[in-house]
Coordinates of C-alpha atoms in Angstrom, one line a residue:
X11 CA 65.0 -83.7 -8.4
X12 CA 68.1 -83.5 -6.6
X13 CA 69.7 -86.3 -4.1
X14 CA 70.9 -84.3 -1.4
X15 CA 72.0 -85.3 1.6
X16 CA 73.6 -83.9 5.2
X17 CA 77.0 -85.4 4.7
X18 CA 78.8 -84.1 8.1
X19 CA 76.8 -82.3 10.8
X20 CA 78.8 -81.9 14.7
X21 CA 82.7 -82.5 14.1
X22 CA 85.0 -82.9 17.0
X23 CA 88.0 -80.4 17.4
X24 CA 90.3 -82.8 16.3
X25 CA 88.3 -83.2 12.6
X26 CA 87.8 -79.8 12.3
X27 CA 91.6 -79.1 12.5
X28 CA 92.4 -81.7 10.3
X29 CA 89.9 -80.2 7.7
X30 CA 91.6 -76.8 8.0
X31 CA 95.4 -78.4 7.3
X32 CA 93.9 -79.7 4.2
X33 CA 95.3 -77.2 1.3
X34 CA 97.9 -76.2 3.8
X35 CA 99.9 -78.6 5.4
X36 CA 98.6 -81.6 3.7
X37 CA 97.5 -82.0 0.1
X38 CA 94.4 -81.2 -1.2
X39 CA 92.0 -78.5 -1.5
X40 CA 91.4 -76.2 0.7
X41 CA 88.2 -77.0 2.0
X42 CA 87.3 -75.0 5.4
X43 CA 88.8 -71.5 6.7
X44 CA 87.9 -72.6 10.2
X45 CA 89.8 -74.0 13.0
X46 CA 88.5 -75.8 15.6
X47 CA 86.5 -73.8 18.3
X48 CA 85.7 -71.3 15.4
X49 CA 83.3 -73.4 13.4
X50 CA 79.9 -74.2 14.1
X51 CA 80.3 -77.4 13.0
X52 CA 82.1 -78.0 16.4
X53 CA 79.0 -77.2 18.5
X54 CA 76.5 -79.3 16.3
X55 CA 74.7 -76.1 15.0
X56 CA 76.1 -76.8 11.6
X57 CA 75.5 -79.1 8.1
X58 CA 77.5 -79.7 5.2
X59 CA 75.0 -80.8 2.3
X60 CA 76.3 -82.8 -0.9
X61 CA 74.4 -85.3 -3.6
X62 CA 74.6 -88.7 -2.7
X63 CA 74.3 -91.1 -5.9
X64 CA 75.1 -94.9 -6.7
X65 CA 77.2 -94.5 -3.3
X66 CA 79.3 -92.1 -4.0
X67 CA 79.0 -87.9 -2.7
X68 CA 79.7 -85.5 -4.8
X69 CA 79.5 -81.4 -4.3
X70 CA 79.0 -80.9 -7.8
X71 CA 75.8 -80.0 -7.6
X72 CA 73.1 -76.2 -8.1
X73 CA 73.8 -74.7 -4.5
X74 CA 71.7 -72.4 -6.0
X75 CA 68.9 -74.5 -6.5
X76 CA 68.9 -75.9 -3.0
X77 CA 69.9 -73.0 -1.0
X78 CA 66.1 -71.1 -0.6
X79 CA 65.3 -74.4 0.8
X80 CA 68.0 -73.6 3.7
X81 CA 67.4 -70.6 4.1
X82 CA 63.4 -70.5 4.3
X83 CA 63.9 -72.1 7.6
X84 CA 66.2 -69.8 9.4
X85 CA 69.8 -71.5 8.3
X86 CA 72.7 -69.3 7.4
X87 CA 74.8 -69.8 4.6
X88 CA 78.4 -69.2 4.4
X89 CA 78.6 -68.9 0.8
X90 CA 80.5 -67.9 -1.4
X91 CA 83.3 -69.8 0.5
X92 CA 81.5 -72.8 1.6
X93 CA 78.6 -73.1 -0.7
X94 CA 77.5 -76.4 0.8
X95 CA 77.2 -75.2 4.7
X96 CA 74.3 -74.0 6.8
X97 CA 74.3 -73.4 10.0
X98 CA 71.6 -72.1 12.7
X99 CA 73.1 -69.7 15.3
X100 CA 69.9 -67.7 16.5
X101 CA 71.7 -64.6 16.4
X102 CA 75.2 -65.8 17.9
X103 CA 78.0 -65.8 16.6
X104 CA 80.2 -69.0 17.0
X105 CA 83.0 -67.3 19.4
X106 CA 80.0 -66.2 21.9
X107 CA 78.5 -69.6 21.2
X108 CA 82.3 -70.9 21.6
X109 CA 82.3 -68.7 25.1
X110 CA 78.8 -69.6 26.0
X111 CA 79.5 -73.3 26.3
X112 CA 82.8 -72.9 28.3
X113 CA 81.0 -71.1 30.7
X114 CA 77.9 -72.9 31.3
X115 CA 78.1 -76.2 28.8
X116 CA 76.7 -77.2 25.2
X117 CA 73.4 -77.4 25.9
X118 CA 72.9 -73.8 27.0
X119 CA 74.1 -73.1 23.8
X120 CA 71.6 -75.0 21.9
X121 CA 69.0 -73.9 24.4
X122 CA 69.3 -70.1 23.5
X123 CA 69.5 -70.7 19.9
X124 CA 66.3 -72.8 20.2
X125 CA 64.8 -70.1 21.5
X126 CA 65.9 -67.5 19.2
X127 CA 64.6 -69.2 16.1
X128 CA 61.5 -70.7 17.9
X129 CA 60.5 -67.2 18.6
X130 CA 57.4 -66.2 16.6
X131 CA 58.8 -63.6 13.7

């Protein structure tokens, strides 16, 4: 009964930093405790989720009501912090990801973590 959407999936560098000086440097809460580079958001492995109603998004919403849908399909959470992110890694964490695509480009990245959660459990 909820109208949830994915309201930011892959952010560049540039919107990740300027998400992380928000609360800081420039007003507003604080809404991220990742730079760029350290966020999966920045390699496309990552969704922030809020209800969408009459036009307008709102994050006032159950998490809790929403999140074993997430999470029954392999997505991580980073609550309690960012109750509204999920993110699929397949086992990396976002400075090997981060590391991973330096050396050898962003696909590779998604290609192992494809892999990892297409595995049969």
């Amino acid at each position: 009964g909820y109208q949830i959407e994915v309201f930011e999936a892959f952010r560049s560098p540039e919107r990740q930093e300027f998400l992380y000086a928000q609360g800081r440097t420039t007003p507003g809460p604080i809404v991220t405790k990742a730079r760029a580079w350290e966020s999966a958001h920045c390699l496309g492995l990552a969704v922030d989720i809020a209800s969408h109603a009459d036009g307008k998004w709102s994050w006032d919403f159950p998490v809790d009501k929403v999140a074993p849908l997430f999470l029954k399909h392999g997505l991580q959470s980073l609550a309690p912090f960012e109750n509204a992110h999920y993110q699929m890694m397949g086992g990396l964490n976002v400075k090997a990801a981060v590391a991973m695509m330096r050396a050898s480009g962003l696909q590779r990245v998604w290609m192992e973590v494809d892999a990892a959660v297409s595995k049969p459990k």
